[in-house]
Amino acid sequence: SSSSLQKNSLFEIEATGCISECGKGPNLRVVVKDEETKSTIFTGVKDADDCAEVLTSFCNFSVPPLLIAACNIMKRSDQSTFIDDKEKLLNSVIHALEKDKTEDKYLKALSLCYAKRADVRTASTPQNLLGALDDSRKAVALDPDNGMVWRILAEVEELSGNLDQAMVALSKRALVEPEFRAKSENEIQRIRHSKRLP
């Protein structure tokens, strides 16, 4: 995704994986667009600290420490096998980021964290669908250009029985992530079909 670097420049970051099994991954491709476009692949970028170091050295961009901490805690949540632990970790990130939610630099991270917590809440027993709906709606309000948050909202709306809203969310995902248009359209057709069943 693209993010503002300075007033007149942009950078893009893409996780490239390690398709050739180079043994040096995970890899990160950074494109800086200013007077001339530069593209470089960095290897061994394992966590937010490594990514911040790349951005500092290659883009002359200083990543706020709170964002680095938030990313590292979200990673710990992803790696945890216990739903309660996942939610507690995400709660701590949300609490910290909400204090500064007027800061644009934290909005995408806060949106991602809400989306992750929505996902966790649908996986809990019993499901916390009201909390998941609230989280996923906050996520899309903060970062409407992120297809992943629209996908999670669609899933939560469908689980909650809000099939029309689920199809709207899938349509939004198709708009912001054209590469997933066919998948989104298939999901919309599946939901339409399920609405016709007795």
mmCIF file with all atom_site columns, C-alpha atoms in Angstrom:
data_model
loop_
_atom_site.group_PDB
_atom_site.id
_atom_site.type_symbol
_atom_site.label_atom_id
_atom_site.label_alt_id
_atom_site.label_comp_id
_atom_site.label_asym_id
_atom_site.label_entity_id
_atom_site.label_seq_id
_atom_site.pdbx_PDB_ins_code
_atom_site.Cartn_x
_atom_site.Cartn_y
_atom_site.Cartn_z
_atom_site.occupancy
_atom_site.B_iso_or_equiv
_atom_site.pdbx_formal_charge
_atom_site.auth_seq_id
_atom_site.auth_comp_id
_atom_site.auth_asym_id
_atom_site.auth_atom_id
_atom_site.pdbx_PDB_model_num
ATOM 1   C CA . SER A 1 1   ? 0.000   0.000   0.000   1.00 0.00 ? 1   SER A CA 1
ATOM 2   C CA . SER A 1 2   ? 1.118   3.552   -0.616  1.00 0.00 ? 2   SER A CA 1
ATOM 3   C CA . SER A 1 3   ? 1.815   5.946   2.227   1.00 0.00 ? 3   SER A CA 1
ATOM 4   C CA . SER A 1 4   ? 2.942   9.565   2.325   1.00 0.00 ? 4   SER A CA 1
ATOM 5   C CA . LEU A 1 5   ? 6.637   9.910   3.001   1.00 0.00 ? 5   LEU A CA 1
ATOM 6   C CA . GLN A 1 6   ? 7.192   13.638  2.642   1.00 0.00 ? 6   GLN A CA 1
ATOM 7   C CA . LYS A 1 7   ? 5.123   16.357  1.066   1.00 0.00 ? 7   LYS A CA 1
ATOM 8   C CA . ASN A 1 8   ? 6.053   15.547  -2.541  1.00 0.00 ? 8   ASN A CA 1
ATOM 9   C CA . SER A 1 9   ? 7.108   11.902  -2.442  1.00 0.00 ? 9   SER A CA 1
ATOM 10  C CA . LEU A 1 10  ? 5.608   8.476   -1.948  1.00 0.00 ? 10  LEU A CA 1
ATOM 11  C CA . PHE A 1 11  ? 6.916   5.079   -1.057  1.00 0.00 ? 11  PHE A CA 1
ATOM 12  C CA . GLU A 1 12  ? 5.404   1.668   -1.540  1.00 0.00 ? 12  GLU A CA 1
ATOM 13  C CA . ILE A 1 13  ? 6.238   -1.412  0.471   1.00 0.00 ? 13  ILE A CA 1
ATOM 14  C CA . GLU A 1 14  ? 5.478   -4.944  -0.676  1.00 0.00 ? 14  GLU A CA 1
ATOM 15  C CA . ALA A 1 15  ? 6.224   -8.219  1.086   1.00 0.00 ? 15  ALA A CA 1
ATOM 16  C CA . THR A 1 16  ? 7.639   -10.312 -1.744  1.00 0.00 ? 16  THR A CA 1
ATOM 17  C CA . GLY A 1 17  ? 8.027   -13.600 0.117   1.00 0.00 ? 17  GLY A CA 1
ATOM 18  C CA . CYS A 1 18  ? 10.714  -15.919 -1.124  1.00 0.00 ? 18  CYS A CA 1
ATOM 19  C CA . ILE A 1 19  ? 9.381   -17.500 -4.291  1.00 0.00 ? 19  ILE A CA 1
ATOM 20  C CA . SER A 1 20  ? 12.783  -18.818 -5.347  1.00 0.00 ? 20  SER A CA 1
ATOM 21  C CA . GLU A 1 21  ? 13.435  -20.177 -1.848  1.00 0.00 ? 21  GLU A CA 1
ATOM 22  C CA . CYS A 1 22  ? 16.566  -18.040 -1.666  1.00 0.00 ? 22  CYS A CA 1
ATOM 23  C CA . GLY A 1 23  ? 16.945  -18.775 2.020   1.00 0.00 ? 23  GLY A CA 1
ATOM 24  C CA . LYS A 1 24  ? 17.343  -15.061 2.766   1.00 0.00 ? 24  LYS A CA 1
ATOM 25  C CA . GLY A 1 25  ? 13.678  -14.103 3.300   1.00 0.00 ? 25  GLY A CA 1
ATOM 26  C CA . PRO A 1 26  ? 11.308  -12.785 4.276   1.00 0.00 ? 26  PRO A CA 1
ATOM 27  C CA . ASN A 1 27  ? 11.939  -10.177 1.607   1.00 0.00 ? 27  ASN A CA 1
ATOM 28  C CA . LEU A 1 28  ? 10.633  -6.635  1.314   1.00 0.00 ? 28  LEU A CA 1
ATOM 29  C CA . ARG A 1 29  ? 10.440  -4.573  -1.879  1.00 0.00 ? 29  ARG A CA 1
ATOM 30  C CA . VAL A 1 30  ? 10.579  -0.818  -1.333  1.00 0.00 ? 30  VAL A CA 1
ATOM 31  C CA . VAL A 1 31  ? 9.805   1.641   -4.138  1.00 0.00 ? 31  VAL A CA 1
ATOM 32  C CA . VAL A 1 32  ? 10.492  5.331   -3.567  1.00 0.00 ? 32  VAL A CA 1
ATOM 33  C CA . LYS A 1 33  ? 8.840   7.723   -6.028  1.00 0.00 ? 33  LYS A CA 1
ATOM 34  C CA . ASP A 1 34  ? 10.329  11.201  -6.060  1.00 0.00 ? 34  ASP A CA 1
ATOM 35  C CA . GLU A 1 35  ? 12.504  12.787  -8.755  1.00 0.00 ? 35  GLU A CA 1
ATOM 36  C CA . GLU A 1 36  ? 13.313  9.314   -10.009 1.00 0.00 ? 36  GLU A CA 1
ATOM 37  C CA . THR A 1 37  ? 11.798  6.005   -8.964  1.00 0.00 ? 37  THR A CA 1
ATOM 38  C CA . LYS A 1 38  ? 14.107  3.707   -6.975  1.00 0.00 ? 38  LYS A CA 1
ATOM 39  C CA . SER A 1 39  ? 13.257  0.098   -6.220  1.00 0.00 ? 39  SER A CA 1
ATOM 40  C CA . THR A 1 40  ? 15.236  -2.200  -3.947  1.00 0.00 ? 40  THR A CA 1
ATOM 41  C CA . ILE A 1 41  ? 14.600  -5.605  -2.427  1.00 0.00 ? 41  ILE A CA 1
ATOM 42  C CA . PHE A 1 42  ? 15.730  -6.082  1.169   1.00 0.00 ? 42  PHE A CA 1
ATOM 43  C CA . THR A 1 43  ? 16.191  -9.586  2.553   1.00 0.00 ? 43  THR A CA 1
ATOM 44  C CA . GLY A 1 44  ? 15.785  -10.925 6.063   1.00 0.00 ? 44  GLY A CA 1
ATOM 45  C CA . VAL A 1 45  ? 13.109  -8.421  7.084   1.00 0.00 ? 45  VAL A CA 1
ATOM 46  C CA . LYS A 1 46  ? 11.590  -10.458 9.921   1.00 0.00 ? 46  LYS A CA 1
ATOM 47  C CA . ASP A 1 47  ? 9.744   -7.911  12.037  1.00 0.00 ? 47  ASP A CA 1
ATOM 48  C CA . ALA A 1 48  ? 8.701   -4.291  12.487  1.00 0.00 ? 48  ALA A CA 1
ATOM 49  C CA . ASP A 1 49  ? 12.129  -3.321  13.828  1.00 0.00 ? 49  ASP A CA 1
ATOM 50  C CA . ASP A 1 50  ? 13.809  -4.609  10.643  1.00 0.00 ? 50  ASP A CA 1
ATOM 51  C CA . CYS A 1 51  ? 11.224  -2.807  8.503   1.00 0.00 ? 51  CYS A CA 1
ATOM 52  C CA . ALA A 1 52  ? 11.749  0.453   10.417  1.00 0.00 ? 52  ALA A CA 1
ATOM 53  C CA . GLU A 1 53  ? 15.502  0.140   9.874   1.00 0.00 ? 53  GLU A CA 1
ATOM 54  C CA . VAL A 1 54  ? 14.940  -0.289  6.113   1.00 0.00 ? 54  VAL A CA 1
ATOM 55  C CA . LEU A 1 55  ? 12.694  2.783   5.973   1.00 0.00 ? 55  LEU A CA 1
ATOM 56  C CA . THR A 1 56  ? 15.174  4.854   7.946   1.00 0.00 ? 56  THR A CA 1
ATOM 57  C CA . SER A 1 57  ? 18.197  3.865   5.868   1.00 0.00 ? 57  SER A CA 1
ATOM 58  C CA . PHE A 1 58  ? 16.626  3.683   2.405   1.00 0.00 ? 58  PHE A CA 1
ATOM 59  C CA . CYS A 1 59  ? 13.827  6.273   2.578   1.00 0.00 ? 59  CYS A CA 1
ATOM 60  C CA . ASN A 1 60  ? 15.155  8.592   5.279   1.00 0.00 ? 60  ASN A CA 1
ATOM 61  C CA . PHE A 1 61  ? 11.817  8.035   7.018   1.00 0.00 ? 61  PHE A CA 1
ATOM 62  C CA . SER A 1 62  ? 11.625  7.747   10.778  1.00 0.00 ? 62  SER A CA 1
ATOM 63  C CA . VAL A 1 63  ? 8.972   5.285   11.963  1.00 0.00 ? 63  VAL A CA 1
ATOM 64  C CA . PRO A 1 64  ? 7.318   6.344   15.243  1.00 0.00 ? 64  PRO A CA 1
ATOM 65  C CA . PRO A 1 65  ? 8.305   3.973   18.090  1.00 0.00 ? 65  PRO A CA 1
ATOM 66  C CA . LEU A 1 66  ? 4.625   3.458   18.970  1.00 0.00 ? 66  LEU A CA 1
ATOM 67  C CA . LEU A 1 67  ? 4.001   2.004   15.494  1.00 0.00 ? 67  LEU A CA 1
ATOM 68  C CA . ILE A 1 68  ? 6.948   -0.365  15.820  1.00 0.00 ? 68  ILE A CA 1
ATOM 69  C CA . ALA A 1 69  ? 5.681   -1.531  19.228  1.00 0.00 ? 69  ALA A CA 1
ATOM 70  C CA . ALA A 1 70  ? 2.128   -1.902  17.866  1.00 0.00 ? 70  ALA A CA 1
ATOM 71  C CA . CYS A 1 71  ? 3.341   -4.051  14.960  1.00 0.00 ? 71  CYS A CA 1
ATOM 72  C CA . ASN A 1 72  ? 5.429   -6.253  17.233  1.00 0.00 ? 72  ASN A CA 1
ATOM 73  C CA . ILE A 1 73  ? 2.494   -6.816  19.621  1.00 0.00 ? 73  ILE A CA 1
ATOM 74  C CA . MET A 1 74  ? 0.124   -7.565  16.720  1.00 0.00 ? 74  MET A CA 1
ATOM 75  C CA . LYS A 1 75  ? 2.654   -10.145 15.522  1.00 0.00 ? 75  LYS A CA 1
ATOM 76  C CA . ARG A 1 76  ? 2.682   -11.724 18.993  1.00 0.00 ? 76  ARG A CA 1
ATOM 77  C CA . SER A 1 77  ? -1.119  -11.844 18.853  1.00 0.00 ? 77  SER A CA 1
ATOM 78  C CA . ASP A 1 78  ? -0.984  -13.569 15.448  1.00 0.00 ? 78  ASP A CA 1
ATOM 79  C CA . GLN A 1 79  ? 1.443   -16.148 16.838  1.00 0.00 ? 79  GLN A CA 1
ATOM 80  C CA . SER A 1 80  ? -0.526  -16.888 20.003  1.00 0.00 ? 80  SER A CA 1
ATOM 81  C CA . THR A 1 81  ? -2.602  -20.065 20.023  1.00 0.00 ? 81  THR A CA 1
ATOM 82  C CA . PHE A 1 82  ? -5.005  -18.825 22.716  1.00 0.00 ? 82  PHE A CA 1
ATOM 83  C CA . ILE A 1 83  ? -7.963  -16.641 21.703  1.00 0.00 ? 83  ILE A CA 1
ATOM 84  C CA . ASP A 1 84  ? -8.029  -14.819 25.069  1.00 0.00 ? 84  ASP A CA 1
ATOM 85  C CA . ASP A 1 85  ? -4.331  -13.955 24.773  1.00 0.00 ? 85  ASP A CA 1
ATOM 86  C CA . LYS A 1 86  ? -4.804  -12.750 21.198  1.00 0.00 ? 86  LYS A CA 1
ATOM 87  C CA . GLU A 1 87  ? -7.588  -10.399 22.275  1.00 0.00 ? 87  GLU A CA 1
ATOM 88  C CA . LYS A 1 88  ? -5.674  -9.103  25.332  1.00 0.00 ? 88  LYS A CA 1
ATOM 89  C CA . LEU A 1 89  ? -2.669  -8.244  23.175  1.00 0.00 ? 89  LEU A CA 1
ATOM 90  C CA . LEU A 1 90  ? -4.838  -6.478  20.586  1.00 0.00 ? 90  LEU A CA 1
ATOM 91  C CA . ASN A 1 91  ? -6.693  -4.621  23.354  1.00 0.00 ? 91  ASN A CA 1
ATOM 92  C CA . SER A 1 92  ? -3.379  -3.218  24.577  1.00 0.00 ? 92  SER A CA 1
ATOM 93  C CA . VAL A 1 93  ? -2.470  -1.959  21.097  1.00 0.00 ? 93  VAL A CA 1
ATOM 94  C CA . ILE A 1 94  ? -5.907  -0.426  20.546  1.00 0.00 ? 94  ILE A CA 1
ATOM 95  C CA . HIS A 1 95  ? -5.761  1.285   23.931  1.00 0.00 ? 95  HIS A CA 1
ATOM 96  C CA . ALA A 1 96  ? -2.356  2.820   23.105  1.00 0.00 ? 96  ALA A CA 1
ATOM 97  C CA . LEU A 1 97  ? -3.256  3.878   19.547  1.00 0.00 ? 97  LEU A CA 1
ATOM 98  C CA . GLU A 1 98  ? -6.667  5.292   20.474  1.00 0.00 ? 98  GLU A CA 1
ATOM 99  C CA . LYS A 1 99  ? -4.937  7.831   22.708  1.00 0.00 ? 99  LYS A CA 1
ATOM 100 C CA . ASP A 1 100 ? -3.415  9.338   19.554  1.00 0.00 ? 100 ASP A CA 1
ATOM 101 C CA . LYS A 1 101 ? -6.085  8.586   16.974  1.00 0.00 ? 101 LYS A CA 1
ATOM 102 C CA . THR A 1 102 ? -6.111  12.201  15.848  1.00 0.00 ? 102 THR A CA 1
ATOM 103 C CA . GLU A 1 103 ? -2.634  11.467  14.453  1.00 0.00 ? 103 GLU A CA 1
ATOM 104 C CA . ASP A 1 104 ? -2.972  10.300  10.835  1.00 0.00 ? 104 ASP A CA 1
ATOM 105 C CA . LYS A 1 105 ? 0.181   8.230   11.154  1.00 0.00 ? 105 LYS A CA 1
ATOM 106 C CA . TYR A 1 106 ? -1.583  5.821   13.523  1.00 0.00 ? 106 TYR A CA 1
ATOM 107 C CA . LEU A 1 107 ? -4.914  5.401   11.711  1.00 0.00 ? 107 LEU A CA 1
ATOM 108 C CA . LYS A 1 108 ? -3.945  2.512   9.412   1.00 0.00 ? 108 LYS A CA 1
ATOM 109 C CA . ALA A 1 109 ? -2.399  0.585   12.314  1.00 0.00 ? 109 ALA A CA 1
ATOM 110 C CA . LEU A 1 110 ? -5.468  1.212   14.465  1.00 0.00 ? 110 LEU A CA 1
ATOM 111 C CA . SER A 1 111 ? -7.730  0.082   11.614  1.00 0.00 ? 111 SER A CA 1
ATOM 112 C CA . LEU A 1 112 ? -5.694  -3.097  11.174  1.00 0.00 ? 112 LEU A CA 1
ATOM 113 C CA . CYS A 1 113 ? -5.841  -3.797  14.892  1.00 0.00 ? 113 CYS A CA 1
ATOM 114 C CA . TYR A 1 114 ? -9.628  -3.346  14.992  1.00 0.00 ? 114 TYR A CA 1
ATOM 115 C CA . ALA A 1 115 ? -9.924  -5.742  12.031  1.00 0.00 ? 115 ALA A CA 1
ATOM 116 C CA . LYS A 1 116 ? -7.699  -8.313  13.726  1.00 0.00 ? 116 LYS A CA 1
ATOM 117 C CA . ARG A 1 117 ? -9.716  -8.072  16.941  1.00 0.00 ? 117 ARG A CA 1
ATOM 118 C CA . ALA A 1 118 ? -12.964 -8.473  14.960  1.00 0.00 ? 118 ALA A CA 1
ATOM 119 C CA . ASP A 1 119 ? -11.513 -11.643 13.467  1.00 0.00 ? 119 ASP A CA 1
ATOM 120 C CA . VAL A 1 120 ? -10.520 -12.915 16.927  1.00 0.00 ? 120 VAL A CA 1
ATOM 121 C CA . ARG A 1 121 ? -13.968 -12.129 18.335  1.00 0.00 ? 121 ARG A CA 1
ATOM 122 C CA . THR A 1 122 ? -15.643 -14.244 15.646  1.00 0.00 ? 122 THR A CA 1
ATOM 123 C CA . ALA A 1 123 ? -13.328 -17.133 16.557  1.00 0.00 ? 123 ALA A CA 1
ATOM 124 C CA . SER A 1 124 ? -14.044 -16.953 20.294  1.00 0.00 ? 124 SER A CA 1
ATOM 125 C CA . THR A 1 125 ? -16.471 -19.261 22.071  1.00 0.00 ? 125 THR A CA 1
ATOM 126 C CA . PRO A 1 126 ? -19.105 -17.962 22.298  1.00 0.00 ? 126 PRO A CA 1
ATOM 127 C CA . GLN A 1 127 ? -18.687 -15.597 19.380  1.00 0.00 ? 127 GLN A CA 1
ATOM 128 C CA . ASN A 1 128 ? -18.747 -11.898 20.229  1.00 0.00 ? 128 ASN A CA 1
ATOM 129 C CA . LEU A 1 129 ? -20.501 -10.780 17.048  1.00 0.00 ? 129 LEU A CA 1
ATOM 130 C CA . LEU A 1 130 ? -21.611 -7.392  18.400  1.00 0.00 ? 130 LEU A CA 1
ATOM 131 C CA . GLY A 1 131 ? -18.040 -6.557  19.358  1.00 0.00 ? 131 GLY A CA 1
ATOM 132 C CA . ALA A 1 132 ? -16.764 -7.897  16.030  1.00 0.00 ? 132 ALA A CA 1
ATOM 133 C CA . LEU A 1 133 ? -19.294 -5.779  14.110  1.00 0.00 ? 133 LEU A CA 1
ATOM 134 C CA . ASP A 1 134 ? -18.306 -2.670  16.034  1.00 0.00 ? 134 ASP A CA 1
ATOM 135 C CA . ASP A 1 135 ? -14.598 -3.351  15.446  1.00 0.00 ? 135 ASP A CA 1
ATOM 136 C CA . SER A 1 136 ? -14.913 -4.136  11.743  1.00 0.00 ? 136 SER A CA 1
ATOM 137 C CA . ARG A 1 137 ? -17.061 -1.047  11.117  1.00 0.00 ? 137 ARG A CA 1
ATOM 138 C CA . LYS A 1 138 ? -14.487 1.116   12.910  1.00 0.00 ? 138 LYS A CA 1
ATOM 139 C CA . ALA A 1 139 ? -11.749 -0.501  10.810  1.00 0.00 ? 139 ALA A CA 1
ATOM 140 C CA . VAL A 1 140 ? -13.357 0.423   7.474   1.00 0.00 ? 140 VAL A CA 1
ATOM 141 C CA . ALA A 1 141 ? -14.181 3.933   8.701   1.00 0.00 ? 141 ALA A CA 1
ATOM 142 C CA . LEU A 1 142 ? -10.497 4.521   9.525   1.00 0.00 ? 142 LEU A CA 1
ATOM 143 C CA . ASP A 1 143 ? -9.011  2.915   6.398   1.00 0.00 ? 143 ASP A CA 1
ATOM 144 C CA . PRO A 1 144 ? -11.619 2.562   3.622   1.00 0.00 ? 144 PRO A CA 1
ATOM 145 C CA . ASP A 1 145 ? -8.933  1.893   0.990   1.00 0.00 ? 145 ASP A CA 1
ATOM 146 C CA . ASN A 1 146 ? -7.860  -1.386  2.624   1.00 0.00 ? 146 ASN A CA 1
ATOM 147 C CA . GLY A 1 147 ? -9.569  -4.367  1.011   1.00 0.00 ? 147 GLY A CA 1
ATOM 148 C CA . MET A 1 148 ? -8.689  -6.680  3.880   1.00 0.00 ? 148 MET A CA 1
ATOM 149 C CA . VAL A 1 149 ? -10.821 -4.702  6.349   1.00 0.00 ? 149 VAL A CA 1
ATOM 150 C CA . TRP A 1 150 ? -13.768 -4.792  3.919   1.00 0.00 ? 150 TRP A CA 1
ATOM 151 C CA . ARG A 1 151 ? -13.339 -8.589  3.657   1.00 0.00 ? 151 ARG A CA 1
ATOM 152 C CA . ILE A 1 152 ? -13.446 -8.954  7.435   1.00 0.00 ? 152 ILE A CA 1
ATOM 153 C CA . LEU A 1 153 ? -16.485 -6.661  7.659   1.00 0.00 ? 153 LEU A CA 1
ATOM 154 C CA . ALA A 1 154 ? -18.233 -8.809  5.015   1.00 0.00 ? 154 ALA A CA 1
ATOM 155 C CA . GLU A 1 155 ? -17.501 -11.977 6.998   1.00 0.00 ? 155 GLU A CA 1
ATOM 156 C CA . VAL A 1 156 ? -18.784 -10.462 10.253  1.00 0.00 ? 156 VAL A CA 1
ATOM 157 C CA . GLU A 1 157 ? -21.903 -9.014  8.611   1.00 0.00 ? 157 GLU A CA 1
ATOM 158 C CA . GLU A 1 158 ? -22.679 -12.430 7.111   1.00 0.00 ? 158 GLU A CA 1
ATOM 159 C CA . LEU A 1 159 ? -22.123 -14.226 10.431  1.00 0.00 ? 159 LEU A CA 1
ATOM 160 C CA . SER A 1 160 ? -24.477 -11.677 12.027  1.00 0.00 ? 160 SER A CA 1
ATOM 161 C CA . GLY A 1 161 ? -27.174 -12.423 9.449   1.00 0.00 ? 161 GLY A CA 1
ATOM 162 C CA . ASN A 1 162 ? -26.797 -9.055  7.710   1.00 0.00 ? 162 ASN A CA 1
ATOM 163 C CA . LEU A 1 163 ? -26.502 -10.525 4.226   1.00 0.00 ? 163 LEU A CA 1
ATOM 164 C CA . ASP A 1 164 ? -27.223 -7.336  2.278   1.00 0.00 ? 164 ASP A CA 1
ATOM 165 C CA . GLN A 1 165 ? -24.547 -5.461  4.245   1.00 0.00 ? 165 GLN A CA 1
ATOM 166 C CA . ALA A 1 166 ? -22.135 -8.352  3.659   1.00 0.00 ? 166 ALA A CA 1
ATOM 167 C CA . MET A 1 167 ? -22.648 -8.042  -0.107  1.00 0.00 ? 167 MET A CA 1
ATOM 168 C CA . VAL A 1 168 ? -22.118 -4.261  0.070   1.00 0.00 ? 168 VAL A CA 1
ATOM 169 C CA . ALA A 1 169 ? -18.820 -4.817  1.920   1.00 0.00 ? 169 ALA A CA 1
ATOM 170 C CA . LEU A 1 170 ? -17.715 -7.375  -0.694  1.00 0.00 ? 170 LEU A CA 1
ATOM 171 C CA . SER A 1 171 ? -18.541 -4.878  -3.471  1.00 0.00 ? 171 SER A CA 1
ATOM 172 C CA . LYS A 1 172 ? -16.391 -2.265  -1.705  1.00 0.00 ? 172 LYS A CA 1
ATOM 173 C CA . ARG A 1 173 ? -13.566 -4.790  -1.437  1.00 0.00 ? 173 ARG A CA 1
ATOM 174 C CA . ALA A 1 174 ? -13.785 -5.444  -5.186  1.00 0.00 ? 174 ALA A CA 1
ATOM 175 C CA . LEU A 1 175 ? -13.450 -1.705  -5.831  1.00 0.00 ? 175 LEU A CA 1
ATOM 176 C CA . VAL A 1 176 ? -10.383 -1.171  -3.653  1.00 0.00 ? 176 VAL A CA 1
ATOM 177 C CA . GLU A 1 177 ? -8.728  -4.515  -4.497  1.00 0.00 ? 177 GLU A CA 1
ATOM 178 C CA . PRO A 1 178 ? -9.472  -5.206  -8.175  1.00 0.00 ? 178 PRO A CA 1
ATOM 179 C CA . GLU A 1 179 ? -7.222  -8.273  -8.054  1.00 0.00 ? 179 GLU A CA 1
ATOM 180 C CA . PHE A 1 180 ? -9.861  -9.866  -5.775  1.00 0.00 ? 180 PHE A CA 1
ATOM 181 C CA . ARG A 1 181 ? -12.869 -8.754  -7.862  1.00 0.00 ? 181 ARG A CA 1
ATOM 182 C CA . ALA A 1 182 ? -13.660 -12.263 -9.146  1.00 0.00 ? 182 ALA A CA 1
ATOM 183 C CA . LYS A 1 183 ? -13.374 -13.749 -5.657  1.00 0.00 ? 183 LYS A CA 1
ATOM 184 C CA . SER A 1 184 ? -15.608 -11.007 -4.207  1.00 0.00 ? 184 SER A CA 1
ATOM 185 C CA . GLU A 1 185 ? -18.183 -11.485 -6.974  1.00 0.00 ? 185 GLU A CA 1
ATOM 186 C CA . ASN A 1 186 ? -18.212 -15.254 -6.320  1.00 0.00 ? 186 ASN A CA 1
ATOM 187 C CA . GLU A 1 187 ? -18.817 -14.572 -2.624  1.00 0.00 ? 187 GLU A CA 1
ATOM 188 C CA . ILE A 1 188 ? -21.666 -12.182 -3.485  1.00 0.00 ? 188 ILE A CA 1
ATOM 189 C CA . GLN A 1 189 ? -23.256 -14.860 -5.690  1.00 0.00 ? 189 GLN A CA 1
ATOM 190 C CA . ARG A 1 190 ? -22.896 -17.443 -2.909  1.00 0.00 ? 190 ARG A CA 1
ATOM 191 C CA . ILE A 1 191 ? -24.640 -15.114 -0.437  1.00 0.00 ? 191 ILE A CA 1
ATOM 192 C CA . ARG A 1 192 ? -27.401 -14.295 -2.957  1.00 0.00 ? 192 ARG A CA 1
ATOM 193 C CA . HIS A 1 193 ? -27.954 -18.019 -3.467  1.00 0.00 ? 193 HIS A CA 1
ATOM 194 C CA . SER A 1 194 ? -28.085 -18.654 0.297   1.00 0.00 ? 194 SER A CA 1
ATOM 195 C CA . LYS A 1 195 ? -30.735 -15.885 0.657   1.00 0.00 ? 195 LYS A CA 1
ATOM 196 C CA . ARG A 1 196 ? -32.990 -17.798 -1.766  1.00 0.00 ? 196 ARG A CA 1
ATOM 197 C CA . LEU A 1 197 ? -32.723 -21.078 0.158   1.00 0.00 ? 197 LEU A CA 1
ATOM 198 C CA . PRO A 1 198 ? -35.599 -21.894 2.557   1.00 0.00 ? 198 PRO A CA 1
#
